[in-house]
Structures are given as C-alpha cells and as structure tokens.
PDB file of C-alpha atoms in Angstrom:
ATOM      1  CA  UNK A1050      11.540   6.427  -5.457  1.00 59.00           C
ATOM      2  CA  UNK A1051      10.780   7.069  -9.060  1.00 71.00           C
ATOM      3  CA  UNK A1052       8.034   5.834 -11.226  1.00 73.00           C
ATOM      4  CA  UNK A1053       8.980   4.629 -14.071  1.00 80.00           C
ATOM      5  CA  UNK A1054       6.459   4.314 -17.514  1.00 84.00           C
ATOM      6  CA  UNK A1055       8.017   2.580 -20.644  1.00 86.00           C
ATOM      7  CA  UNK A1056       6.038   2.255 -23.781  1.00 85.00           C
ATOM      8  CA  UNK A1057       2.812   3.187 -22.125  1.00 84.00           C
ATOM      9  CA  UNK A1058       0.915   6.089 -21.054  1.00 84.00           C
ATOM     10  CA  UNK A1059       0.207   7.378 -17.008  1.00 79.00           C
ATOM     11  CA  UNK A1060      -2.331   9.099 -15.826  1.00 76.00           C
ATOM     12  CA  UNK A1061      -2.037  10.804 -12.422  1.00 72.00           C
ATOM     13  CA  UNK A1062      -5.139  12.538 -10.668  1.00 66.00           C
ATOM     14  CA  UNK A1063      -4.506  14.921  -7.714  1.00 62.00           C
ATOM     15  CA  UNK A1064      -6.799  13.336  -4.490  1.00 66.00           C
ATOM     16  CA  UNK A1065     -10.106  15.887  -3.645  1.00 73.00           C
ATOM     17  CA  UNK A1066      -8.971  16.629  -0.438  1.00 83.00           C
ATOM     18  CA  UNK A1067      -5.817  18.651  -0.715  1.00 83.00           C
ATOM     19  CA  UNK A1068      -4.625  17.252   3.306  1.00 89.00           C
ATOM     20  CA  UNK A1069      -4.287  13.842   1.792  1.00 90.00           C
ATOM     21  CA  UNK A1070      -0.860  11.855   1.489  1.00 91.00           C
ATOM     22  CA  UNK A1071      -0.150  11.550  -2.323  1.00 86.00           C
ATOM     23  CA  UNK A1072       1.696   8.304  -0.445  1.00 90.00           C
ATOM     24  CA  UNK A1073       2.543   6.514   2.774  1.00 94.00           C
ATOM     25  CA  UNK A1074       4.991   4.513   4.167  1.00 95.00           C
ATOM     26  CA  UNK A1075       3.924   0.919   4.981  1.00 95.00           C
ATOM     27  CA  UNK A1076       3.161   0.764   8.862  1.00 95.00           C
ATOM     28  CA  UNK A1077       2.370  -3.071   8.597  1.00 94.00           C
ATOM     29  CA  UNK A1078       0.347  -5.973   6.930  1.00 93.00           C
ATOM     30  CA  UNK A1079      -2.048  -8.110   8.163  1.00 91.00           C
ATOM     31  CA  UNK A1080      -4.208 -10.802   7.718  1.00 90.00           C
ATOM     32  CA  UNK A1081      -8.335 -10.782   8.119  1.00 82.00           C
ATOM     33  CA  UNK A1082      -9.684 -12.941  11.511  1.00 70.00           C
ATOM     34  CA  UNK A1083     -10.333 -16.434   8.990  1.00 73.00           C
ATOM     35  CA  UNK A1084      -7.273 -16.734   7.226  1.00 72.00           C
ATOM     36  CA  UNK A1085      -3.456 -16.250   7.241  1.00 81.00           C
ATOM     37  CA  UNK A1086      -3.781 -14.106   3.663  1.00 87.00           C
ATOM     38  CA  UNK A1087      -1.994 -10.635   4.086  1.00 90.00           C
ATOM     39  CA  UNK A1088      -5.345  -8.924   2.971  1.00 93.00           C
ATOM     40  CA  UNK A1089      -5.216  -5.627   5.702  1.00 93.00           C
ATOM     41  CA  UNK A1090      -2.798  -2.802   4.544  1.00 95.00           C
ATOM     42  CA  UNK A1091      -1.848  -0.499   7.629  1.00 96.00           C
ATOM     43  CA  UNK A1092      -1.445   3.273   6.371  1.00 96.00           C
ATOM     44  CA  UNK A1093      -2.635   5.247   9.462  1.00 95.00           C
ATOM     45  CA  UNK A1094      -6.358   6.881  10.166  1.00 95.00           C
ATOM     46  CA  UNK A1095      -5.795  10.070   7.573  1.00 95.00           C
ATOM     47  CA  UNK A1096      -4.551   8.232   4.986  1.00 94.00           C
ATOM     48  CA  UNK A1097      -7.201   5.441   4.849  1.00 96.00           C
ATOM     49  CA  UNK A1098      -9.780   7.791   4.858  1.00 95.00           C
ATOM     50  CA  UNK A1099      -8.352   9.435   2.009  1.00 93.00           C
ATOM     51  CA  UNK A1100      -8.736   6.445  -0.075  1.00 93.00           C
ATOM     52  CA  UNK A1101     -12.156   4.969  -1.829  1.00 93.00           C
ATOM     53  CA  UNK A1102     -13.234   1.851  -2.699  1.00 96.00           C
ATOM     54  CA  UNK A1103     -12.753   0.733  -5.840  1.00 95.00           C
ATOM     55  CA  UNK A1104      -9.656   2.902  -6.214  1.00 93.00           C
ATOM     56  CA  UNK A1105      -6.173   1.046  -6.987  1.00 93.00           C
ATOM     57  CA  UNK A1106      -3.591   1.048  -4.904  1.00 94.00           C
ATOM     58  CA  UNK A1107       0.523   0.524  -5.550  1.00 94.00           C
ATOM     59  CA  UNK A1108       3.580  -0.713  -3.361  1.00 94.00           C
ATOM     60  CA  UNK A1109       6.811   0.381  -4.363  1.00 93.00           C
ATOM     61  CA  UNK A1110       9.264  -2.727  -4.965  1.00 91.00           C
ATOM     62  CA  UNK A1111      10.300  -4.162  -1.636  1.00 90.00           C
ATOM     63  CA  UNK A1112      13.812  -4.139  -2.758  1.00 88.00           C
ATOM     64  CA  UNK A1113      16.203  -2.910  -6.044  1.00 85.00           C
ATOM     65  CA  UNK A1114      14.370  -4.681  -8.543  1.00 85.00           C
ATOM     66  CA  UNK A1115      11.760  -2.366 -10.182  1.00 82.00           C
ATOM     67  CA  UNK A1116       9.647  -5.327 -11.278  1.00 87.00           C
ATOM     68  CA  UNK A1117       8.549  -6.446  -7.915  1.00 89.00           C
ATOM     69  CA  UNK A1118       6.488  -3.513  -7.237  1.00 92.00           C
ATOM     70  CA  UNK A1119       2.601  -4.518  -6.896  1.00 94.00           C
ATOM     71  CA  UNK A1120      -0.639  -2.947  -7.309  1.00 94.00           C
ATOM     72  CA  UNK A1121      -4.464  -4.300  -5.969  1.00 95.00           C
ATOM     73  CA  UNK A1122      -8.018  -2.931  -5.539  1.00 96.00           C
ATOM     74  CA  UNK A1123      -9.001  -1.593  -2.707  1.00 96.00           C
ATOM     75  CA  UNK A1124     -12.179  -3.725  -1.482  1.00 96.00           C
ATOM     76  CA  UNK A1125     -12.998  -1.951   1.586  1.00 96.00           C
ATOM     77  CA  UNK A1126     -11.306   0.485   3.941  1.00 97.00           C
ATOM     78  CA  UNK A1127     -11.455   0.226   8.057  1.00 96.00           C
ATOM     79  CA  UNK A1128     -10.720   4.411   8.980  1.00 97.00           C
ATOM     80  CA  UNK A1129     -11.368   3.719  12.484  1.00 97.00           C
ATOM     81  CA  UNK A1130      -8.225   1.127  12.378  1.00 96.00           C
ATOM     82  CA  UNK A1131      -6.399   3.062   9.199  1.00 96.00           C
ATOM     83  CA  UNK A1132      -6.683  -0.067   7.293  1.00 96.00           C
ATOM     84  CA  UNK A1133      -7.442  -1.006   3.475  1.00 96.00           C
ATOM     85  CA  UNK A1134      -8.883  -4.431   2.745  1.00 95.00           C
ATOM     86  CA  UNK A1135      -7.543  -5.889  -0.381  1.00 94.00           C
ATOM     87  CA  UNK A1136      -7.660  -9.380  -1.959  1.00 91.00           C
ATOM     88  CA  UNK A1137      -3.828 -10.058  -0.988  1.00 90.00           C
ATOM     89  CA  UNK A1138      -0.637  -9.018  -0.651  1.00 92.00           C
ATOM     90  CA  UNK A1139       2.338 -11.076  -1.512  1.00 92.00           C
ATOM     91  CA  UNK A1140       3.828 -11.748   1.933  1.00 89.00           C
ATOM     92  CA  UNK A1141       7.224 -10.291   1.259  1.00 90.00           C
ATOM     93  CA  UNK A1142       6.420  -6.994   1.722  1.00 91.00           C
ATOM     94  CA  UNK A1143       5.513  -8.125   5.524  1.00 90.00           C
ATOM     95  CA  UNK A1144       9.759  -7.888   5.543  1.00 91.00           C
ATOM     96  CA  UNK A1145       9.389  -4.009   4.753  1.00 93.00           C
ATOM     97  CA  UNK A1146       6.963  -1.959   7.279  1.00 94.00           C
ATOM     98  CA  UNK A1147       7.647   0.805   9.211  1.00 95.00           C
ATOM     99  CA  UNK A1148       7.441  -1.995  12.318  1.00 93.00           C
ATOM    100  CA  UNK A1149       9.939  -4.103   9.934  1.00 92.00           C
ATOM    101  CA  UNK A1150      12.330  -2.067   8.532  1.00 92.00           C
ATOM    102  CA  UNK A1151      11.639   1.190   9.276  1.00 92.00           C
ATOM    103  CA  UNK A1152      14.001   2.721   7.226  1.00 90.00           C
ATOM    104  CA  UNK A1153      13.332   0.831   4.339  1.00 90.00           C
ATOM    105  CA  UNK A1154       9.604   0.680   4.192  1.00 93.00           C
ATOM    106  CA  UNK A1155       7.818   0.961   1.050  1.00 94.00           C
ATOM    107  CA  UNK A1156       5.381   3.098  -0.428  1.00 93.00           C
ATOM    108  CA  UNK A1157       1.574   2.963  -0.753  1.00 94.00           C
ATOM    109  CA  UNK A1158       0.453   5.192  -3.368  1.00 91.00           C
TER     110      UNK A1158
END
C-alpha cells in the first residue's frame, strides 16, 4: 500500500534497531479491563518493543478509500503481551485483523 503526500512535506526516519518491522499487519484490537474503547493495538512481542512512547503510530485505510487511514500516539506499550496503548481506535478497523480478515489486514506503521 502506498503512501501518499499531497501539498505537504514527509519525513521518514529509519528505526535504531535495524531487526525492527518498518510495519505490521494488524493481529487484533482490544479494549483496556474498564471500558469497551478499542485502546490496545496487537502487533506481536518484536514489534512492540520496537516502538517508544510518545512515538506516532499509522493504520493504513481499512478499505479503498485513502482518507480513512488513522494515526494516534502511542501512550504506553505492553512487550510482554506485544501491545501498544493508545487513546482509541475507531472500531472499524476491529473488521480488519489478521484474526478478522487475514488477508486483508491493515498496516501499523
């Protein structure tokens, strides 16, 4: 999938640890013990550790439209589990996980 920058400017750092994903597919949402908010990305042990927080993250769109493609903060990451805590996610991209739709999962760059 293709990233696409119109009148703007994007800046793209290589991650410090060379064995890191530059992206994942989705392996599933879900939501933190209090609440039904989508707030836990799944992206596998490796790749959560490769992330910081503080940095942002971005789902490619969950389907053909390039303006449904979302991007969040990364509040705190759970290696152990391969999860990164974010505010939310909007809930349609629970439709497109690896556990989902594995052949159409989305991206978490």
């Amino acid at each position: 999938k293709p990233f696409a920058v119109a009148g703007g400017k994007l800046n793209i750092h290589g991650l410090a640890d060379p064995t890191c994903p530059s992206w994942v597919k989705l392996q599933d949402l879900k939501s933190s013990d209090t609440d039904e908010v989508l707030n836990r990305v799944v992206v596998g042990n490796h790749a959560a550790s490769c992330w910081n927080v503080g940095d942002t993250i971005f789902l490619t769109s969950p389907d053909w439209s390039l303006d449904n493609t979302f991007s969040t903060t990364v509040l705190d990451i759970d290696v152990a589990l391969g999860e990164i805590i974010v505010e939310s996610i909007p809930p349609v991209f629970a439709y497109v996980t690896i556990l989902t739709a594995p052949d159409y999962a989305v991206e978490v760059a």
